[in-house]
Tab-separated table of C-alpha atoms in Angstrom:
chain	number	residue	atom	x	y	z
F	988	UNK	CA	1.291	2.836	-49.605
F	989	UNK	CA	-2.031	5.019	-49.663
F	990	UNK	CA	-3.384	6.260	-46.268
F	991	UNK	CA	-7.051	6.928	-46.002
F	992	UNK	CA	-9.226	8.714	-43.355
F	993	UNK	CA	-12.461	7.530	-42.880
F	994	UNK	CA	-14.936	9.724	-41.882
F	995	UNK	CA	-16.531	12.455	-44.328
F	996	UNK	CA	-13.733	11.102	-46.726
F	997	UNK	CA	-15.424	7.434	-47.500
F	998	UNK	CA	-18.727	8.080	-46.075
F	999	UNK	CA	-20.696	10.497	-43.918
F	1000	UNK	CA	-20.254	11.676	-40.516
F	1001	UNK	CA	-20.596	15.442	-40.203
F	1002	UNK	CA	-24.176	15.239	-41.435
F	1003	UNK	CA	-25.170	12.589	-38.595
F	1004	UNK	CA	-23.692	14.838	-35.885
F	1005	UNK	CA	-25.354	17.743	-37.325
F	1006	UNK	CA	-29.112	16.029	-37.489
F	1007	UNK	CA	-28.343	15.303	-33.258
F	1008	UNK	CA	-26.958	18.775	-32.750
F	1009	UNK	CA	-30.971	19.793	-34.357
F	1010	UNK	CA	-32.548	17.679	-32.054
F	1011	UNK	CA	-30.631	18.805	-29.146
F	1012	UNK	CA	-31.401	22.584	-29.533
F	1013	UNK	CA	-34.692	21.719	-29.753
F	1014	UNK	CA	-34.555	19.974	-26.453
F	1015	UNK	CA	-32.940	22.946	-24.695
F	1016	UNK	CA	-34.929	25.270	-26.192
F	1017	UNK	CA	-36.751	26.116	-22.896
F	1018	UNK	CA	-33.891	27.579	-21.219
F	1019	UNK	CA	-31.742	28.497	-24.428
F	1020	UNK	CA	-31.859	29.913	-27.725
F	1021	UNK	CA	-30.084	27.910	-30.444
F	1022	UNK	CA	-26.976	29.746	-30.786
F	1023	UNK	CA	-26.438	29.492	-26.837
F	1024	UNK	CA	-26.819	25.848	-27.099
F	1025	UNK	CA	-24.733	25.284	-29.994
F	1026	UNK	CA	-22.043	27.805	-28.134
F	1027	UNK	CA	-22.560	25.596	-24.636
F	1028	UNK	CA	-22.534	22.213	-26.179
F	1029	UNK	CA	-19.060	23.112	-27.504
F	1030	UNK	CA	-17.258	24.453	-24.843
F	1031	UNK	CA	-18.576	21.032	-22.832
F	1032	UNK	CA	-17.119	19.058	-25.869
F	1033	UNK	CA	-14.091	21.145	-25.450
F	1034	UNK	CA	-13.568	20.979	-21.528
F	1035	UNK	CA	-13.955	17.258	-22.325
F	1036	UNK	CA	-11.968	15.986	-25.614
F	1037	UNK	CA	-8.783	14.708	-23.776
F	1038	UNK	CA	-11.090	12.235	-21.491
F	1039	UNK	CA	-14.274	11.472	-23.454
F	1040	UNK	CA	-12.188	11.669	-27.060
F	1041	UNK	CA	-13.608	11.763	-30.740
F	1042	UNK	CA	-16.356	9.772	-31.451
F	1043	UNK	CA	-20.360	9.187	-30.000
F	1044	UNK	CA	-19.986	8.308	-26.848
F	1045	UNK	CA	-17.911	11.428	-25.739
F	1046	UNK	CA	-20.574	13.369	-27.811
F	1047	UNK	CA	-23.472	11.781	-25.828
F	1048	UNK	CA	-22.038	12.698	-22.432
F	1049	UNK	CA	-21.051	16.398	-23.367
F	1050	UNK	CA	-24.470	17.034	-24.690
F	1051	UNK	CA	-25.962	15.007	-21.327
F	1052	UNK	CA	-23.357	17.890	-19.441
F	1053	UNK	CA	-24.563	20.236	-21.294
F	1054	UNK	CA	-28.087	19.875	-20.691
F	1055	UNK	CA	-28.478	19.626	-16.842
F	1056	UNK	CA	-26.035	22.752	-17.202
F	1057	UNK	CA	-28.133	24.776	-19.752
F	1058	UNK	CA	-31.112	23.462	-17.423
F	1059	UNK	CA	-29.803	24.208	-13.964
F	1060	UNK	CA	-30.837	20.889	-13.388
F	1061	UNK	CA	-34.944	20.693	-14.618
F	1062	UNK	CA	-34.336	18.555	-17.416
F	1063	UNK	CA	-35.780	15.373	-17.018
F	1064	UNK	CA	-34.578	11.882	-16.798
F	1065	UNK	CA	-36.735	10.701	-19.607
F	1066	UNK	CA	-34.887	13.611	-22.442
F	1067	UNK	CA	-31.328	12.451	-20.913
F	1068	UNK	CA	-32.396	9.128	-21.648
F	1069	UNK	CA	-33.309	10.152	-25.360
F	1070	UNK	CA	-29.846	11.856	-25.547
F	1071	UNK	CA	-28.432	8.520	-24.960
F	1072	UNK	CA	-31.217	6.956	-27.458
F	1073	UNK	CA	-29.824	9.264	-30.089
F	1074	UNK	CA	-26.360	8.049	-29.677
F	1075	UNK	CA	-27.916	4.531	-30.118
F	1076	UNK	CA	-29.505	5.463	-33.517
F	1077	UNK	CA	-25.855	7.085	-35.046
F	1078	UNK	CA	-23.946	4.151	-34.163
F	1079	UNK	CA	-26.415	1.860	-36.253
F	1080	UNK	CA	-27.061	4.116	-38.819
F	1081	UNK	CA	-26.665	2.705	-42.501
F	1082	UNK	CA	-23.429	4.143	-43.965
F	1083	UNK	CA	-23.252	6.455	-46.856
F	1084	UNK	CA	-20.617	5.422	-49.157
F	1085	UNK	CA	-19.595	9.643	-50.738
F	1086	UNK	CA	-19.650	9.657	-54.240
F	1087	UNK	CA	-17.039	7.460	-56.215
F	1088	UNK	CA	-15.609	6.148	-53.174
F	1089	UNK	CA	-16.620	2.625	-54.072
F	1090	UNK	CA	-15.375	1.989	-57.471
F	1091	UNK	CA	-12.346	4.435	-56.826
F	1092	UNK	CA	-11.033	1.859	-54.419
F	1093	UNK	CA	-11.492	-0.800	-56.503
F	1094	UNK	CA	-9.227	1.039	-58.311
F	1095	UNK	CA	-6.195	1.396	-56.294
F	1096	UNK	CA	-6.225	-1.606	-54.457
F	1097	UNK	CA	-4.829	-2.694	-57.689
F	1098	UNK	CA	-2.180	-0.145	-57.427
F	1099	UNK	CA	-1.418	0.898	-53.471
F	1100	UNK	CA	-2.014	-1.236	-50.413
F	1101	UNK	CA	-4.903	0.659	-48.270
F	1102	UNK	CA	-4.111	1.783	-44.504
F	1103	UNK	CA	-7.286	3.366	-43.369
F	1104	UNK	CA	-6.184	5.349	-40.477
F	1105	UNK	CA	-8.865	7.131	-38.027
F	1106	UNK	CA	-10.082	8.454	-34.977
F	1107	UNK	CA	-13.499	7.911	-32.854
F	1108	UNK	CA	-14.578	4.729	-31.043
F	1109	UNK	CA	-12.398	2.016	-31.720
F	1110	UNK	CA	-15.588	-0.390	-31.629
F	1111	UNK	CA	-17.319	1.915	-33.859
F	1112	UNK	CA	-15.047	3.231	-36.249
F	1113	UNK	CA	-14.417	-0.821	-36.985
F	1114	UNK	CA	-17.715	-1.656	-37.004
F	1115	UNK	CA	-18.012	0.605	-39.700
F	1116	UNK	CA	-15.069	-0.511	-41.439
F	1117	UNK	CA	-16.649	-4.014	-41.401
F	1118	UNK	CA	-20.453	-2.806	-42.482
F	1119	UNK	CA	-18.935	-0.489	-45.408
F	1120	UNK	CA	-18.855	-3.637	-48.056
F	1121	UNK	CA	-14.964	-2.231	-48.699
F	1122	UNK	CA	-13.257	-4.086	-45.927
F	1123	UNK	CA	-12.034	-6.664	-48.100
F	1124	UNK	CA	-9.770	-3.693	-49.844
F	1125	UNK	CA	-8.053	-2.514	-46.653
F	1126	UNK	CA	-4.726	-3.784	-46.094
F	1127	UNK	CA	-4.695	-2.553	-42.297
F	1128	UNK	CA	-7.148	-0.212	-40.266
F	1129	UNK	CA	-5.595	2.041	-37.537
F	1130	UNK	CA	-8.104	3.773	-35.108
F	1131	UNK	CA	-5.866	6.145	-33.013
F	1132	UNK	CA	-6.902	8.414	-30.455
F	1133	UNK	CA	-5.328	11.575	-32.233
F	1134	UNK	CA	-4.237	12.452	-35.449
F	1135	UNK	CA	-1.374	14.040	-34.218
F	1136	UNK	CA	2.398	13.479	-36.037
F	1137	UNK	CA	3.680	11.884	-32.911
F	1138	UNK	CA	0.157	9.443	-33.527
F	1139	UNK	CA	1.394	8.731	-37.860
F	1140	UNK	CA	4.903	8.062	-36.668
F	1141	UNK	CA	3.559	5.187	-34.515
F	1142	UNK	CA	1.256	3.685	-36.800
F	1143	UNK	CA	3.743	4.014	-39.621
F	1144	UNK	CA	6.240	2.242	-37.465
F	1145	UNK	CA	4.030	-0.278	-36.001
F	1146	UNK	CA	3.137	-1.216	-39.911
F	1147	UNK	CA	6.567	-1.094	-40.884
F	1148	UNK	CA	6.258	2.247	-43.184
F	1149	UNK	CA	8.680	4.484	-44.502
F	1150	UNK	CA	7.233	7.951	-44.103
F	1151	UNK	CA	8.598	8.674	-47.607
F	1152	UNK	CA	6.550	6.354	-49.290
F	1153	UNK	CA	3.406	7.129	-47.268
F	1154	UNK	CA	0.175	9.376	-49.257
F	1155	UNK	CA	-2.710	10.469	-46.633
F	1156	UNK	CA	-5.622	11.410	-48.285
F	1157	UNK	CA	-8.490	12.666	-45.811
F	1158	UNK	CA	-10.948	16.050	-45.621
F	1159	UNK	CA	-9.208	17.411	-42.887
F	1160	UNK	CA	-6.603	19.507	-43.462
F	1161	UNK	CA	-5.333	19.807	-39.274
F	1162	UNK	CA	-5.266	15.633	-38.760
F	1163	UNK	CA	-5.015	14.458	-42.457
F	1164	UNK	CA	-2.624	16.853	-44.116
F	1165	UNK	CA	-0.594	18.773	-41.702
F	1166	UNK	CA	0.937	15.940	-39.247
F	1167	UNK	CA	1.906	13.938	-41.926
F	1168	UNK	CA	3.561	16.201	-43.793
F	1169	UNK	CA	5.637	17.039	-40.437
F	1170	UNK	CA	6.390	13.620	-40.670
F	1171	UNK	CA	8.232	13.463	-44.106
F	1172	UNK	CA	5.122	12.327	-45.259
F	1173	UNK	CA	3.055	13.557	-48.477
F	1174	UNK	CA	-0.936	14.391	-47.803
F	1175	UNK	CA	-3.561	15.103	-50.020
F	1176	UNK	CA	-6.592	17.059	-48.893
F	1177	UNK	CA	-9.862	16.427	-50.024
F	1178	UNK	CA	-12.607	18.859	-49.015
F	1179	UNK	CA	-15.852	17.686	-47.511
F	1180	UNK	CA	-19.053	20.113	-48.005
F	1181	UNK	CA	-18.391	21.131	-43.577
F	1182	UNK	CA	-15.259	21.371	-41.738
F	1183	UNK	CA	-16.342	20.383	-37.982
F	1184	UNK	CA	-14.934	23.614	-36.588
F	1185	UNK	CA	-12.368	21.010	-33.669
F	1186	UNK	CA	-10.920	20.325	-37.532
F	1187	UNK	CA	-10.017	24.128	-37.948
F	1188	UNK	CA	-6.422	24.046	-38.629
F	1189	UNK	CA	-4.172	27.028	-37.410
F	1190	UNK	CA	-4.324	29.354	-40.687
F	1191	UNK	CA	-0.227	29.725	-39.737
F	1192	UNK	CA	0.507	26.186	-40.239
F	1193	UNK	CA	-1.265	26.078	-43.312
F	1194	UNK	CA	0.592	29.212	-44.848
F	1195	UNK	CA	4.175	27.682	-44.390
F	1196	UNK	CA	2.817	24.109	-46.278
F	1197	UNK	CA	1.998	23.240	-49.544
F	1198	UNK	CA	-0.322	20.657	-50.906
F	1199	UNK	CA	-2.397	19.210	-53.413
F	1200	UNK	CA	-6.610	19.874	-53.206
F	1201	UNK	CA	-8.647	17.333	-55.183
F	1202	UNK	CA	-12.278	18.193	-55.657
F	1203	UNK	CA	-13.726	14.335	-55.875
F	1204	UNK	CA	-12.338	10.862	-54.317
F	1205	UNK	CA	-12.828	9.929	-58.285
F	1206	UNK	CA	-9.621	12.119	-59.057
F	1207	UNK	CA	-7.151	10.404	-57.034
F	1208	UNK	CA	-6.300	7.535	-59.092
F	1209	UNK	CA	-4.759	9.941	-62.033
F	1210	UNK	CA	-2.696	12.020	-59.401
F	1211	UNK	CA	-1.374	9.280	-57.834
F	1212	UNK	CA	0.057	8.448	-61.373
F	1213	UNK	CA	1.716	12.093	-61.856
F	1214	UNK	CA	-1.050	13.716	-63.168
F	1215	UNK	CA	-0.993	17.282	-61.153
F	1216	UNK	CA	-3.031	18.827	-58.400
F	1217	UNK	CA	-5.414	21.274	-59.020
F	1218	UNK	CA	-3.813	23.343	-56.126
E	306	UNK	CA	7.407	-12.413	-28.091
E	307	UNK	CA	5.146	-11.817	-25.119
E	308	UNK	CA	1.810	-10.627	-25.008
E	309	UNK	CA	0.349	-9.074	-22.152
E	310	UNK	CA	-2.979	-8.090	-21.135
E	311	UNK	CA	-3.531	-4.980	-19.024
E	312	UNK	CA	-6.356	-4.048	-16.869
E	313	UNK	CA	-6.261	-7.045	-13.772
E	314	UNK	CA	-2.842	-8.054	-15.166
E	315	UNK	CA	-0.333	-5.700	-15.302
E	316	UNK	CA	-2.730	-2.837	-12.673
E	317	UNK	CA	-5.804	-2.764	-10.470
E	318	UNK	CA	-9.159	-2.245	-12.497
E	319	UNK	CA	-11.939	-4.479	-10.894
E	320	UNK	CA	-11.486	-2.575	-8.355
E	321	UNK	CA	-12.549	0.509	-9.745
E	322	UNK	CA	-15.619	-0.436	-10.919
E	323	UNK	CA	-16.818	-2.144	-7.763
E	324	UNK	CA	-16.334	1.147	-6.233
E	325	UNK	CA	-18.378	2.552	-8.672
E	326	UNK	CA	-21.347	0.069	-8.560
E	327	UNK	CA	-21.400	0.599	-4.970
E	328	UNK	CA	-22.392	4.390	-5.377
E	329	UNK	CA	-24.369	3.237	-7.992
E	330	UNK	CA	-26.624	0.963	-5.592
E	331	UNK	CA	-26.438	3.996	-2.957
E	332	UNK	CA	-28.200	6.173	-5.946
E	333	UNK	CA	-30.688	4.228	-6.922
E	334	UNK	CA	-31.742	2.913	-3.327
E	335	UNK	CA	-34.936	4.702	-2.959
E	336	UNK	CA	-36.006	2.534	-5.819
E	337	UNK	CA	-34.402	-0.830	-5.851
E	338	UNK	CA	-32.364	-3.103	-3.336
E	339	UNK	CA	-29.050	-3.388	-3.712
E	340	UNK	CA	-29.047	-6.893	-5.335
E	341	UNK	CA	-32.516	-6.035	-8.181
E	342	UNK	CA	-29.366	-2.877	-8.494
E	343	UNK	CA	-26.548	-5.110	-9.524
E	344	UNK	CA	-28.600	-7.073	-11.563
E	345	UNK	CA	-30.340	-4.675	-13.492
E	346	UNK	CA	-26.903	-2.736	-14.267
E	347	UNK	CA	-25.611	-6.219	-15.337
E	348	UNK	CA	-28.557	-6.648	-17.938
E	349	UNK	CA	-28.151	-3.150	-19.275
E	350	UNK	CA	-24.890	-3.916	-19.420
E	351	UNK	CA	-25.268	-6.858	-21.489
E	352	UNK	CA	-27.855	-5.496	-23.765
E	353	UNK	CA	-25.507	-2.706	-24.734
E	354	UNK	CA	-22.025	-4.481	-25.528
E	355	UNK	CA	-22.098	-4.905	-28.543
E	356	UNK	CA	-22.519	-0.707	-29.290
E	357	UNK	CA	-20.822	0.558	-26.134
E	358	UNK	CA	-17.942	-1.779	-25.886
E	359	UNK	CA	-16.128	-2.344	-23.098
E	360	UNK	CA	-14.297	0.584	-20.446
E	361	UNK	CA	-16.019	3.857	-18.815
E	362	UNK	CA	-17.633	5.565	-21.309
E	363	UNK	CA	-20.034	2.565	-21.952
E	364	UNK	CA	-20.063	1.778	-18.150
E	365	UNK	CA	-21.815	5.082	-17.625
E	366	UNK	CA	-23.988	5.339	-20.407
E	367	UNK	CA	-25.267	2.041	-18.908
E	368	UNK	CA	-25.277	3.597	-15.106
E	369	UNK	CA	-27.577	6.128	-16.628
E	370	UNK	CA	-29.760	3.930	-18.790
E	371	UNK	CA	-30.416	1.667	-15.764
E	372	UNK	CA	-30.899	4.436	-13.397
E	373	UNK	CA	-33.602	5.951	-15.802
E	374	UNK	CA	-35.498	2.425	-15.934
E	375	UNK	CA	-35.138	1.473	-11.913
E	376	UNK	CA	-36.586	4.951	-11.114
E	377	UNK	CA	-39.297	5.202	-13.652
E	378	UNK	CA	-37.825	8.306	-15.041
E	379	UNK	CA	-37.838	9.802	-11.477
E	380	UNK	CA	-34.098	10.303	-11.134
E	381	UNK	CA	-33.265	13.722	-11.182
E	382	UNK	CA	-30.363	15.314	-13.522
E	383	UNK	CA	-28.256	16.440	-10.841
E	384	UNK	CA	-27.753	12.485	-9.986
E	385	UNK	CA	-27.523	11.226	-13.794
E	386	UNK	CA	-24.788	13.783	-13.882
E	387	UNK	CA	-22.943	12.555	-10.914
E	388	UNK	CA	-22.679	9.282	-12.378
E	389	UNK	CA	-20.585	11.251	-15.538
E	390	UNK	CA	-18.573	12.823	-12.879
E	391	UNK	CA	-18.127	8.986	-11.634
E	392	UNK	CA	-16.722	8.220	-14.726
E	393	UNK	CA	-14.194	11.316	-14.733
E	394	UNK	CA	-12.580	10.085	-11.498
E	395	UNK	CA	-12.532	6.558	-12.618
E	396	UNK	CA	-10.573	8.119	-15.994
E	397	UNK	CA	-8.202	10.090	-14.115
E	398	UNK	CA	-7.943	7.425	-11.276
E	399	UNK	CA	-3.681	6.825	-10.428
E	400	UNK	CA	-2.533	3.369	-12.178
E	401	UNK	CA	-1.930	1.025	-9.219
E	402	UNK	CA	0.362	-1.494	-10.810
E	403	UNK	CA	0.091	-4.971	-9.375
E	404	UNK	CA	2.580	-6.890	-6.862
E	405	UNK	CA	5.908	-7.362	-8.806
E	406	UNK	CA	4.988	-5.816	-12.165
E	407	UNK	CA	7.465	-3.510	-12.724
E	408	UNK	CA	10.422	-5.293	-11.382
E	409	UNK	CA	9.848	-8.243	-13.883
E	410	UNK	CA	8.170	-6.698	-16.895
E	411	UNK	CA	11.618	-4.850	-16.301
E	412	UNK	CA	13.444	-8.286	-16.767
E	413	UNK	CA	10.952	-10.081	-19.189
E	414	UNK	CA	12.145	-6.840	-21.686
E	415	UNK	CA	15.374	-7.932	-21.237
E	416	UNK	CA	14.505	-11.466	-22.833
E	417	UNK	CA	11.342	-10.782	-24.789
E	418	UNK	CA	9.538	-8.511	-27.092
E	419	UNK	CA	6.561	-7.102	-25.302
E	420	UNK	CA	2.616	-6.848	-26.737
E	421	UNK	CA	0.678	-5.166	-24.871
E	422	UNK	CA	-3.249	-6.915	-26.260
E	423	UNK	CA	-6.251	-4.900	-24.077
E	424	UNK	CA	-10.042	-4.385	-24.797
E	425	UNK	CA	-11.632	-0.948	-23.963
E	426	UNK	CA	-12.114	2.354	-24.212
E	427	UNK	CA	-9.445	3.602	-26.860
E	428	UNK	CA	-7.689	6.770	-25.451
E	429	UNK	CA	-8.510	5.185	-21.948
E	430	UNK	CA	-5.962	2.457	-22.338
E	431	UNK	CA	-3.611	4.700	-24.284
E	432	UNK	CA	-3.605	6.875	-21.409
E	433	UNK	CA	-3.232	4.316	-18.861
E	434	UNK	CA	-0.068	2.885	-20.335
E	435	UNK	CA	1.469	6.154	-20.832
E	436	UNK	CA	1.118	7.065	-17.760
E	437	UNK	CA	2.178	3.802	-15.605
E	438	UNK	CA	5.860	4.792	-16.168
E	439	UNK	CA	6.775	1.307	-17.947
E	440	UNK	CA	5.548	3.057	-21.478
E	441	UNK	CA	9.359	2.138	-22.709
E	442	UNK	CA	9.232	-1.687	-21.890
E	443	UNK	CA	6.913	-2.088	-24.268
E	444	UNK	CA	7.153	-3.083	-28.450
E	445	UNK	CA	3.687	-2.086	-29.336
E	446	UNK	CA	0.462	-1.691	-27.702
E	447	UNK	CA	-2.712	-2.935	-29.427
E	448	UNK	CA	-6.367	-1.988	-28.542
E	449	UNK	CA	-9.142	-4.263	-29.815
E	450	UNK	CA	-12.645	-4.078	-28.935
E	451	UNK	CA	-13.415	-7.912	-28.341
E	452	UNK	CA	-10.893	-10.617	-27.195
E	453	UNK	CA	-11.532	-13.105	-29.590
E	454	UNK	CA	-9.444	-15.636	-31.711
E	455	UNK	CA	-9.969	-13.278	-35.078
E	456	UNK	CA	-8.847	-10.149	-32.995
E	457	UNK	CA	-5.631	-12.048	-32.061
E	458	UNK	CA	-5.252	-13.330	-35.776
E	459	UNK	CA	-5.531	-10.017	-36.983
E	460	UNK	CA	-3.400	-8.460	-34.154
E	461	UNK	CA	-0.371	-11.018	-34.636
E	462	UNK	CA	-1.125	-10.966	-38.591
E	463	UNK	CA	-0.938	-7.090	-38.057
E	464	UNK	CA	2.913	-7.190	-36.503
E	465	UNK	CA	4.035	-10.288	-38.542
E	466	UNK	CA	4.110	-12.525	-35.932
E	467	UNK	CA	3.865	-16.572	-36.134
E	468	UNK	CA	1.423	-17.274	-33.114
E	469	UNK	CA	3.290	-20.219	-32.698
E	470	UNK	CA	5.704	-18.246	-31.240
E	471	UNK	CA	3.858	-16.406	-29.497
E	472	UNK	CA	2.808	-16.468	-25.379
E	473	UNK	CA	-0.071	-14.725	-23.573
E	474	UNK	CA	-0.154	-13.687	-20.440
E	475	UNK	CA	-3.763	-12.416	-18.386
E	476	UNK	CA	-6.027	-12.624	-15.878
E	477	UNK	CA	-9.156	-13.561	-18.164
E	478	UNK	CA	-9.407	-17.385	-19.233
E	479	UNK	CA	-12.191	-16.186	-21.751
E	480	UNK	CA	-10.123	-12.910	-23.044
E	481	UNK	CA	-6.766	-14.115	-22.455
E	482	UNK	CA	-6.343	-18.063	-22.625
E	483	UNK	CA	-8.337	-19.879	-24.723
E	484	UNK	CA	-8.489	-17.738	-27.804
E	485	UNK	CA	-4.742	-17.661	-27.886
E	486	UNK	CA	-4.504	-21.154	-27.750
E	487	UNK	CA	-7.724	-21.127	-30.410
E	488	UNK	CA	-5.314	-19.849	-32.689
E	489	UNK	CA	-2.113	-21.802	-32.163
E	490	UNK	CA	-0.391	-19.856	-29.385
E	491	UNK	CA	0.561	-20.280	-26.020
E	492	UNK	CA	-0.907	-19.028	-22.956
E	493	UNK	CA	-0.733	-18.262	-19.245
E	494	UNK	CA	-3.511	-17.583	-16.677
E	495	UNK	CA	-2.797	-15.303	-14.195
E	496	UNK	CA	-5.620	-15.126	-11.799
E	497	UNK	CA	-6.640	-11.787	-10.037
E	498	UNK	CA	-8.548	-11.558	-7.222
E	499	UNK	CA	-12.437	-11.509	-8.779
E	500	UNK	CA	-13.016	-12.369	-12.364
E	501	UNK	CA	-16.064	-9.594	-13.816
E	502	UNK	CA	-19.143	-12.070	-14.682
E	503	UNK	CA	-18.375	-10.538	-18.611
E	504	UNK	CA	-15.225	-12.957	-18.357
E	505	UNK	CA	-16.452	-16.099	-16.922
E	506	UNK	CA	-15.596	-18.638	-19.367
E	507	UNK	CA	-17.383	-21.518	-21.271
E	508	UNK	CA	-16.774	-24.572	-18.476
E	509	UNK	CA	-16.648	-26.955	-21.248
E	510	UNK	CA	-13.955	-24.985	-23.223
E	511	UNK	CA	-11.969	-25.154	-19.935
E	512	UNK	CA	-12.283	-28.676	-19.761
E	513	UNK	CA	-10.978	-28.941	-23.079
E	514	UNK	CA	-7.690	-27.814	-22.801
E	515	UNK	CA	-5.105	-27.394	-20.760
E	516	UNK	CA	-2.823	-24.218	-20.016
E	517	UNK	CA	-0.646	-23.296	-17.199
E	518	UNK	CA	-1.559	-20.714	-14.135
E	519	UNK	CA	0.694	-18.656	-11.885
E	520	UNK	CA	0.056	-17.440	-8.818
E	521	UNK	CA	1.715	-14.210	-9.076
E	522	UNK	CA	3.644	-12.135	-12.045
E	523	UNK	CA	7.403	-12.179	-10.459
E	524	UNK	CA	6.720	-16.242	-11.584
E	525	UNK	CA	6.865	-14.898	-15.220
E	526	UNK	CA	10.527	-15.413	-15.708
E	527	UNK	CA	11.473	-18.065	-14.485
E	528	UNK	CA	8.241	-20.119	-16.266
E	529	UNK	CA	9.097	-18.709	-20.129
E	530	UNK	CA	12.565	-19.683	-18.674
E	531	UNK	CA	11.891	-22.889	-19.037
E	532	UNK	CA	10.149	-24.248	-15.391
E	533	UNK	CA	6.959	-26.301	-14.808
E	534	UNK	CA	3.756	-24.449	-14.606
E	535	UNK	CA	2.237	-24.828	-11.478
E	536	UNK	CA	-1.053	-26.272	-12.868
């Protein structure tokens, strides 16, 4: 039983936040400078995360917040509009398949059954399960609102999953690795080129854990047989 | 094994938004009438489904969208902001659980498994049933972005259950009835007191079965017990 993450582990995300975050500095940029925008926009997203959670809508609203804030009100209603039409353009964007992820999962589908387990917009995290061409190769997809352990020891339960026999494999160390290894699970983390800096997991909890590091998606059908981790 | 819907079934929801719409017509008044108000909302509404989904995020996205449009860009960013804050009280609004809930969902656990099957905003829902207090009664709780007869397959599929054996309960002919039946199951209207235009049903698909409908919830139990529907 292999569990997957989605996001900036089968295709891109990071990169389509990071093109918005551009475009939103540059519509602030009469009353801030792009550090204070990128430092504003975050705290809204912070303040925010337990009521708007992951995923593009909550990202639209904080940056709406965020600019009448940063504005003290003089932005207009046509650039809050465009805010919105940006969220529009990420949740039809094509998606980007990351390297070997297609032909990797061809792969273990032979060998594991798939659980893709995620977090975002439960409309749009499927929708992207469904556009990816892979869906066929998923055994089950969970979209949860947190990747905490209390979060994998539902799923797991709901699927009827021994936590033993349960691999995660995802980019972020903090909702991939560390919750399921709290749960008797095993994790493997695979880097993605940014760590979205909500992903930052407490340097503490990583100290008293060990596990494996693969550098590509390509490696993971050798370890999964025994071979060993690079870390 | 019982299924239950949530919003309008098992608490007040309707409710919430009407209050909501209200303000929204009181915003916008300089521009529009209250009626060119409702139905302008409803269009954006409508045109946006499919990428918002359904529950509050989307709901103010489309507040904003349409108050953009009905006041040629003239609304100011203090009010587009209000209509966030809108959504904040709706998402921390108390659950008001409907006449004679608790009491019988207490006794249906007794004799029945219990699904939980709602559409909406992810962490939303998640929220709402952990905080109504009855978070125990309950076997699993599903989220699913569109009622539909695959959402049910793949929800009963999903917990191994034969939808033969399985009964819905809702307020929503569209959401709750006849796709449960479309799929082999049983189901059970339970009418609330308006029905959101989103959830009127096909007439002809009405006409074309035929399904039981209680008047109020504390009928529950003694209908799966074996007593005539009412209709």
């Amino acid at each position: 039983m292999l569990g997957l993450d989605a996001d900036d582990t089968l295709w891109e995300n990071e990169e389509r936040f990071h093109e918005v975050e551009a475009r939103f500095r540059d519509l602030v940029s009469t009353w801030a400078d792009g550090e204070t925008a990128d430092a504003a926009l975050l705290a809204t997203e912070r303040a925010n995360i337990a009521r708007h959670g992951y995923g593009i809508k909550g990202f639209v609203l904080s940056m709406e917040l965020t600019a009448i804030e940063l504005s003290g009100g003089a932005v207009t209603a046509a650039d809050l509009g465009r805010i919105i039409g940006w969220g529009h353009e990420m949740m039809a964007h094509p998606i980007e398949l990351l390297d070997g992820v297609a032909e990797t999962l061809d792969v273990l589908a032979g060998t594991h059954r798939l659980l893709v387990v995620t977090k975002g917009d439960l409309g749009d995290q499927l929708g992207k399960v469904a556009r990816c061409g892979l869906d066929h190769l998923f055994w089950h997809v969970d979209v949860v609102p947190e990747k905490d352990p209390e979060a994998y020891r539902r799923v797991l339960a709901g699927r009827g999953i021994d936590p033993a026999e349960f691999t995660m494999v995802g980019n972020s160390v903090k909702s991939d690795v560390l919750p399921v290894l709290a749960i008797g699970g095993r994790a493997v983390h695979l880097p993605h080129t940014t760590t979205w800096v909500f992903e930052e997991p407490d340097p503490d909890e990583v100290a008293a854990v060990d596990f494996p590091v693969l550098g590509s998606f390509r490696d993971l059908p050798a370890f999964l047989d025994g071979g060993d981790p690079v870390s």
